[in-house]
């Protein structure tokens, strides 16, 4: 059964989408079967993987609003093992259309459930907001990965996101965990960047990924070519960092599974 990870932070420009499709690509190239759900109306994860939508194509919008099965919306990408449910600009209207539904927070969970067993990982790229679509993503997810930009105001928005996660855990999804905090746009030459990393470690300890994502021009260039950085320039610092992140994520998961097994055996 696939693990569902929402990649979320209501602060924009922190590397959510870059992380979503580059991590997805690196997991797929490591032999995992991965589905990326683009839940951002800007559809940057969709275009960043070179996926084009015709007007007749089913996107995440049709799945949420018109109850199309997820299987009809899944498209293959150029990365073997990485599929996508694409987004389109019309998704911005879904926020309003979902508001009057009694199950409005759980629609995406229902969409994903029939295809969950096909994948090792399902990654959800969230929009930079805490609206109903992001709440849907968090309610559908097993865990949330939080990218944090290495800048002065980086920690400001985290409190609000953590409060939202607490509410969702208490009311909608008790199993929701924090997968980890990922420092992005990191420049080791800057004292501020190192201070923010230390602050994160001080606040959240082992929940902070050891891997950091550097500022790297290849990460900025690759989406314009419709490619994840691991295909665009596999020797770049960005590609190496996301490959390391994919390994660290899987190592953490194996460790968690061993600990759960030990707990079960003791019981």
mmCIF file of C-alpha atoms in Angstrom:
data_model
loop_
_atom_site.group_PDB
_atom_site.id
_atom_site.type_symbol
_atom_site.label_atom_id
_atom_site.label_comp_id
_atom_site.label_asym_id
_atom_site.label_seq_id
_atom_site.Cartn_x
_atom_site.Cartn_y
_atom_site.Cartn_z
ATOM 1 C CA UNK A 1 0.000 0.000 0.000
ATOM 2 C CA UNK A 2 1.422 3.361 -1.032
ATOM 3 C CA UNK A 3 2.437 6.033 1.413
ATOM 4 C CA UNK A 4 0.768 9.384 0.742
ATOM 5 C CA UNK A 5 2.924 12.445 1.440
ATOM 6 C CA UNK A 6 1.552 15.980 1.133
ATOM 7 C CA UNK A 7 4.222 18.581 0.382
ATOM 8 C CA UNK A 8 2.887 21.721 1.977
ATOM 9 C CA UNK A 9 3.689 25.187 3.276
ATOM 10 C CA UNK A 10 1.263 28.097 2.897
ATOM 11 C CA UNK A 11 4.227 30.392 2.274
ATOM 12 C CA UNK A 12 4.904 30.681 -1.469
ATOM 13 C CA UNK A 13 8.265 30.330 -3.168
ATOM 14 C CA UNK A 14 9.754 27.837 -0.713
ATOM 15 C CA UNK A 15 10.318 24.994 -3.174
ATOM 16 C CA UNK A 16 7.172 22.861 -2.774
ATOM 17 C CA UNK A 17 6.689 22.174 -6.457
ATOM 18 C CA UNK A 18 10.420 21.813 -7.147
ATOM 19 C CA UNK A 19 10.567 19.269 -4.340
ATOM 20 C CA UNK A 20 7.421 17.452 -5.462
ATOM 21 C CA UNK A 21 8.477 16.555 -8.971
ATOM 22 C CA UNK A 22 12.211 16.223 -8.352
ATOM 23 C CA UNK A 23 11.739 13.995 -5.304
ATOM 24 C CA UNK A 24 9.136 12.001 -7.232
ATOM 25 C CA UNK A 25 11.538 11.517 -10.136
ATOM 26 C CA UNK A 26 14.401 10.433 -7.870
ATOM 27 C CA UNK A 27 12.181 7.965 -6.009
ATOM 28 C CA UNK A 28 11.007 6.526 -9.333
ATOM 29 C CA UNK A 29 14.556 6.184 -10.650
ATOM 30 C CA UNK A 30 15.475 4.325 -7.457
ATOM 31 C CA UNK A 31 12.938 1.664 -8.439
ATOM 32 C CA UNK A 32 9.844 2.936 -6.649
ATOM 33 C CA UNK A 33 6.451 3.334 -8.284
ATOM 34 C CA UNK A 34 5.352 6.940 -7.712
ATOM 35 C CA UNK A 35 2.228 8.985 -8.375
ATOM 36 C CA UNK A 36 2.402 12.779 -8.218
ATOM 37 C CA UNK A 37 -0.876 14.640 -7.699
ATOM 38 C CA UNK A 38 -0.674 18.274 -8.764
ATOM 39 C CA UNK A 39 -3.122 19.974 -6.376
ATOM 40 C CA UNK A 40 -1.980 23.513 -7.210
ATOM 41 C CA UNK A 41 -4.050 25.546 -9.720
ATOM 42 C CA UNK A 42 -0.800 27.023 -11.083
ATOM 43 C CA UNK A 43 -0.066 23.516 -12.445
ATOM 44 C CA UNK A 44 3.697 24.052 -12.288
ATOM 45 C CA UNK A 45 4.407 20.431 -11.379
ATOM 46 C CA UNK A 46 2.446 19.402 -14.466
ATOM 47 C CA UNK A 47 4.346 21.705 -16.836
ATOM 48 C CA UNK A 48 7.638 21.052 -15.040
ATOM 49 C CA UNK A 49 7.393 17.400 -16.037
ATOM 50 C CA UNK A 50 6.567 18.299 -19.625
ATOM 51 C CA UNK A 51 2.964 17.065 -19.388
ATOM 52 C CA UNK A 52 0.477 18.845 -21.622
ATOM 53 C CA UNK A 53 -3.281 18.741 -21.091
ATOM 54 C CA UNK A 54 -5.880 18.844 -23.842
ATOM 55 C CA UNK A 55 -9.292 20.289 -23.044
ATOM 56 C CA UNK A 56 -10.725 16.764 -23.105
ATOM 57 C CA UNK A 57 -8.205 15.381 -20.607
ATOM 58 C CA UNK A 58 -9.222 14.537 -17.055
ATOM 59 C CA UNK A 59 -7.347 16.469 -14.385
ATOM 60 C CA UNK A 60 -7.499 16.572 -10.597
ATOM 61 C CA UNK A 61 -10.305 19.141 -10.957
ATOM 62 C CA UNK A 62 -12.609 16.639 -12.692
ATOM 63 C CA UNK A 63 -11.742 14.021 -10.072
ATOM 64 C CA UNK A 64 -12.667 16.347 -7.210
ATOM 65 C CA UNK A 65 -15.724 18.062 -8.675
ATOM 66 C CA UNK A 66 -17.161 15.633 -11.244
ATOM 67 C CA UNK A 67 -16.211 12.374 -9.471
ATOM 68 C CA UNK A 68 -14.073 11.054 -12.318
ATOM 69 C CA UNK A 69 -12.074 8.003 -11.187
ATOM 70 C CA UNK A 70 -8.409 8.735 -10.515
ATOM 71 C CA UNK A 71 -7.469 5.925 -12.908
ATOM 72 C CA UNK A 72 -8.899 7.980 -15.793
ATOM 73 C CA UNK A 73 -6.728 10.978 -14.879
ATOM 74 C CA UNK A 74 -3.365 9.235 -14.435
ATOM 75 C CA UNK A 75 -0.767 10.046 -17.091
ATOM 76 C CA UNK A 76 2.710 8.625 -17.552
ATOM 77 C CA UNK A 77 5.653 11.044 -17.524
ATOM 78 C CA UNK A 78 9.053 10.912 -19.170
ATOM 79 C CA UNK A 79 10.408 9.332 -15.995
ATOM 80 C CA UNK A 80 9.884 5.582 -15.883
ATOM 81 C CA UNK A 81 7.862 4.730 -12.798
ATOM 82 C CA UNK A 82 6.541 8.269 -12.247
ATOM 83 C CA UNK A 83 2.899 8.986 -13.087
ATOM 84 C CA UNK A 84 0.944 12.188 -12.565
ATOM 85 C CA UNK A 85 -2.598 13.412 -12.048
ATOM 86 C CA UNK A 86 -2.328 16.833 -13.610
ATOM 87 C CA UNK A 87 -3.776 20.161 -12.591
ATOM 88 C CA UNK A 88 -5.283 23.020 -14.565
ATOM 89 C CA UNK A 89 -6.177 26.633 -13.813
ATOM 90 C CA UNK A 90 -9.836 25.673 -13.311
ATOM 91 C CA UNK A 91 -8.854 24.075 -10.021
ATOM 92 C CA UNK A 92 -8.942 27.549 -8.472
ATOM 93 C CA UNK A 93 -12.742 27.374 -8.684
ATOM 94 C CA UNK A 94 -12.874 24.057 -6.854
ATOM 95 C CA UNK A 95 -12.359 25.843 -3.538
ATOM 96 C CA UNK A 96 -15.799 27.449 -3.901
ATOM 97 C CA UNK A 97 -17.475 24.420 -5.466
ATOM 98 C CA UNK A 98 -16.432 22.141 -2.624
ATOM 99 C CA UNK A 99 -17.552 24.445 0.188
ATOM 100 C CA UNK A 100 -21.192 23.278 0.240
ATOM 101 C CA UNK A 101 -20.364 19.568 0.268
ATOM 102 C CA UNK A 102 -20.793 17.747 3.561
ATOM 103 C CA UNK A 103 -17.649 15.695 2.917
ATOM 104 C CA UNK A 104 -15.670 18.638 1.534
ATOM 105 C CA UNK A 105 -12.459 17.879 3.487
ATOM 106 C CA UNK A 106 -12.368 14.206 2.435
ATOM 107 C CA UNK A 107 -13.033 14.294 -1.304
ATOM 108 C CA UNK A 108 -9.384 13.845 -2.334
ATOM 109 C CA UNK A 109 -8.982 10.923 0.079
ATOM 110 C CA UNK A 110 -11.847 9.215 -1.731
ATOM 111 C CA UNK A 111 -10.271 9.960 -5.104
ATOM 112 C CA UNK A 112 -6.901 8.486 -4.115
ATOM 113 C CA UNK A 113 -8.109 5.390 -2.260
ATOM 114 C CA UNK A 114 -8.818 3.180 -5.337
ATOM 115 C CA UNK A 115 -5.292 3.671 -6.776
ATOM 116 C CA UNK A 116 -3.284 3.756 -3.547
ATOM 117 C CA UNK A 117 -2.216 0.107 -3.774
ATOM 118 C CA UNK A 118 -0.636 0.647 -7.204
ATOM 119 C CA UNK A 119 2.133 2.871 -5.857
ATOM 120 C CA UNK A 120 4.911 2.907 -3.286
ATOM 121 C CA UNK A 121 4.613 6.672 -2.854
ATOM 122 C CA UNK A 122 1.917 9.191 -3.702
ATOM 123 C CA UNK A 123 3.137 12.788 -3.475
ATOM 124 C CA UNK A 124 0.659 15.694 -3.368
ATOM 125 C CA UNK A 125 1.955 19.100 -4.442
ATOM 126 C CA UNK A 126 -0.104 21.631 -2.467
ATOM 127 C CA UNK A 127 -0.838 25.241 -3.327
ATOM 128 C CA UNK A 128 0.645 28.067 -1.204
ATOM 129 C CA UNK A 129 -2.456 28.428 0.963
ATOM 130 C CA UNK A 130 -4.364 26.644 3.704
ATOM 131 C CA UNK A 131 -7.606 26.522 1.708
ATOM 132 C CA UNK A 132 -9.955 23.586 1.252
ATOM 133 C CA UNK A 133 -7.796 21.890 -1.417
ATOM 134 C CA UNK A 134 -4.758 21.877 0.884
ATOM 135 C CA UNK A 135 -6.945 20.634 3.751
ATOM 136 C CA UNK A 136 -8.076 17.839 1.414
ATOM 137 C CA UNK A 137 -4.460 16.968 0.692
ATOM 138 C CA UNK A 138 -3.551 16.842 4.387
ATOM 139 C CA UNK A 139 -6.650 14.780 5.189
ATOM 140 C CA UNK A 140 -5.756 12.286 2.448
ATOM 141 C CA UNK A 141 -2.094 12.069 3.476
ATOM 142 C CA UNK A 142 -0.226 9.789 5.838
ATOM 143 C CA UNK A 143 2.379 12.485 6.418
ATOM 144 C CA UNK A 144 3.364 16.015 5.436
ATOM 145 C CA UNK A 145 6.776 17.144 4.209
ATOM 146 C CA UNK A 146 7.379 20.842 4.888
ATOM 147 C CA UNK A 147 9.900 22.715 2.710
ATOM 148 C CA UNK A 148 11.413 25.708 4.504
ATOM 149 C CA UNK A 149 13.340 28.394 2.638
ATOM 150 C CA UNK A 150 16.670 29.454 4.129
ATOM 151 C CA UNK A 151 15.663 33.070 4.726
ATOM 152 C CA UNK A 152 14.886 35.432 7.597
ATOM 153 C CA UNK A 153 11.098 34.930 7.689
ATOM 154 C CA UNK A 154 11.298 31.181 7.124
ATOM 155 C CA UNK A 155 9.899 30.125 10.483
ATOM 156 C CA UNK A 156 7.048 32.647 10.544
ATOM 157 C CA UNK A 157 4.515 30.640 8.565
ATOM 158 C CA UNK A 158 5.334 27.294 10.132
ATOM 159 C CA UNK A 159 3.325 28.005 13.294
ATOM 160 C CA UNK A 160 0.109 28.482 11.327
ATOM 161 C CA UNK A 161 0.736 25.314 9.307
ATOM 162 C CA UNK A 162 1.456 23.302 12.453
ATOM 163 C CA UNK A 163 -1.785 24.568 13.993
ATOM 164 C CA UNK A 164 -3.672 23.438 10.893
ATOM 165 C CA UNK A 165 -1.998 20.014 11.086
ATOM 166 C CA UNK A 166 -3.030 19.712 14.763
ATOM 167 C CA UNK A 167 -6.651 20.518 13.891
ATOM 168 C CA UNK A 168 -6.683 17.988 11.054
ATOM 169 C CA UNK A 169 -5.148 15.335 13.333
ATOM 170 C CA UNK A 170 -7.778 15.955 16.010
ATOM 171 C CA UNK A 171 -10.823 16.174 13.731
ATOM 172 C CA UNK A 172 -10.139 14.491 10.401
ATOM 173 C CA UNK A 173 -6.964 12.422 10.168
ATOM 174 C CA UNK A 174 -5.530 11.178 13.502
ATOM 175 C CA UNK A 175 -2.824 9.188 11.667
ATOM 176 C CA UNK A 176 -1.301 12.282 10.018
ATOM 177 C CA UNK A 177 2.386 12.683 10.873
ATOM 178 C CA UNK A 178 5.042 15.214 10.018
ATOM 179 C CA UNK A 179 7.412 13.511 7.597
ATOM 180 C CA UNK A 180 10.034 16.180 8.136
ATOM 181 C CA UNK A 181 11.230 19.714 7.511
ATOM 182 C CA UNK A 182 13.361 20.245 4.411
ATOM 183 C CA UNK A 183 15.628 23.285 4.137
ATOM 184 C CA UNK A 184 15.601 24.640 0.576
ATOM 185 C CA UNK A 185 17.496 27.331 -1.361
ATOM 186 C CA UNK A 186 20.411 26.808 1.011
ATOM 187 C CA UNK A 187 23.709 28.655 0.543
ATOM 188 C CA UNK A 188 26.350 27.370 2.970
ATOM 189 C CA UNK A 189 28.379 30.566 2.472
ATOM 190 C CA UNK A 190 25.698 32.651 4.166
ATOM 191 C CA UNK A 191 25.707 32.854 7.948
ATOM 192 C CA UNK A 192 21.929 33.423 7.916
ATOM 193 C CA UNK A 193 21.311 30.139 6.091
ATOM 194 C CA UNK A 194 23.350 28.245 8.655
ATOM 195 C CA UNK A 195 21.550 30.022 11.508
ATOM 196 C CA UNK A 196 18.157 29.015 10.106
ATOM 197 C CA UNK A 197 19.279 25.400 9.767
ATOM 198 C CA UNK A 198 20.428 25.416 13.400
ATOM 199 C CA UNK A 199 17.151 27.035 14.494
ATOM 200 C CA UNK A 200 15.171 24.356 12.702
ATOM 201 C CA UNK A 201 17.277 21.625 14.297
ATOM 202 C CA UNK A 202 16.878 23.304 17.688
ATOM 203 C CA UNK A 203 13.085 23.429 17.381
ATOM 204 C CA UNK A 204 12.378 20.148 15.607
ATOM 205 C CA UNK A 205 15.451 17.940 16.117
ATOM 206 C CA UNK A 206 15.435 14.712 14.084
ATOM 207 C CA UNK A 207 12.338 15.855 12.203
ATOM 208 C CA UNK A 208 14.655 18.041 10.096
ATOM 209 C CA UNK A 209 16.099 16.232 7.082
ATOM 210 C CA UNK A 210 19.877 16.007 7.055
ATOM 211 C CA UNK A 211 19.724 16.649 3.319
ATOM 212 C CA UNK A 212 19.475 20.325 2.337
ATOM 213 C CA UNK A 213 18.546 21.592 -1.110
ATOM 214 C CA UNK A 214 21.055 24.159 -2.388
ATOM 215 C CA UNK A 215 20.449 27.178 -4.544
ATOM 216 C CA UNK A 216 21.244 25.776 -7.968
ATOM 217 C CA UNK A 217 20.665 27.239 -11.415
ATOM 218 C CA UNK A 218 19.943 23.804 -12.880
ATOM 219 C CA UNK A 219 16.957 23.436 -10.547
ATOM 220 C CA UNK A 220 15.617 26.705 -11.947
ATOM 221 C CA UNK A 221 16.325 25.790 -15.582
ATOM 222 C CA UNK A 222 15.020 22.228 -15.721
ATOM 223 C CA UNK A 223 11.243 22.992 -15.545
ATOM 224 C CA UNK A 224 11.464 25.157 -18.661
ATOM 225 C CA UNK A 225 12.680 22.038 -20.480
ATOM 226 C CA UNK A 226 9.873 19.913 -19.034
ATOM 227 C CA UNK A 227 12.354 17.740 -17.156
ATOM 228 C CA UNK A 228 13.205 16.971 -13.542
ATOM 229 C CA UNK A 229 16.764 18.004 -12.730
ATOM 230 C CA UNK A 230 17.924 14.374 -12.468
ATOM 231 C CA UNK A 231 17.284 14.031 -16.229
ATOM 232 C CA UNK A 232 18.233 17.580 -17.169
ATOM 233 C CA UNK A 233 21.647 17.542 -15.472
ATOM 234 C CA UNK A 234 22.247 14.471 -13.282
ATOM 235 C CA UNK A 235 25.647 15.763 -12.129
ATOM 236 C CA UNK A 236 24.324 19.093 -10.848
ATOM 237 C CA UNK A 237 24.209 19.894 -7.145
ATOM 238 C CA UNK A 238 20.418 20.028 -7.298
ATOM 239 C CA UNK A 239 20.162 16.537 -8.789
ATOM 240 C CA UNK A 240 22.592 15.129 -6.232
ATOM 241 C CA UNK A 241 20.657 16.748 -3.367
ATOM 242 C CA UNK A 242 17.275 15.356 -4.441
ATOM 243 C CA UNK A 243 18.816 11.918 -4.978
ATOM 244 C CA UNK A 244 20.118 12.103 -1.402
ATOM 245 C CA UNK A 245 16.706 13.244 -0.171
ATOM 246 C CA UNK A 246 15.025 10.256 -1.843
ATOM 247 C CA UNK A 247 17.500 7.932 -0.126
ATOM 248 C CA UNK A 248 17.043 9.627 3.249
ATOM 249 C CA UNK A 249 13.255 9.448 2.960
ATOM 250 C CA UNK A 250 13.373 5.716 2.236
ATOM 251 C CA UNK A 251 15.898 5.088 5.018
ATOM 252 C CA UNK A 252 13.646 6.892 7.492
ATOM 253 C CA UNK A 253 10.671 4.840 6.321
ATOM 254 C CA UNK A 254 12.522 1.556 6.802
ATOM 255 C CA UNK A 255 13.540 2.646 10.303
ATOM 256 C CA UNK A 256 9.951 3.591 11.191
ATOM 257 C CA UNK A 257 8.690 0.242 9.908
ATOM 258 C CA UNK A 258 11.279 -1.634 12.005
ATOM 259 C CA UNK A 259 10.267 0.327 15.104
ATOM 260 C CA UNK A 260 6.577 -0.372 14.442
ATOM 261 C CA UNK A 261 7.346 -4.062 14.023
ATOM 262 C CA UNK A 262 9.270 -4.123 17.317
ATOM 263 C CA UNK A 263 6.314 -2.448 19.059
ATOM 264 C CA UNK A 264 3.915 -4.976 17.541
ATOM 265 C CA UNK A 265 6.136 -7.912 18.547
ATOM 266 C CA UNK A 266 6.310 -6.668 22.157
ATOM 267 C CA UNK A 267 2.547 -6.321 22.271
#
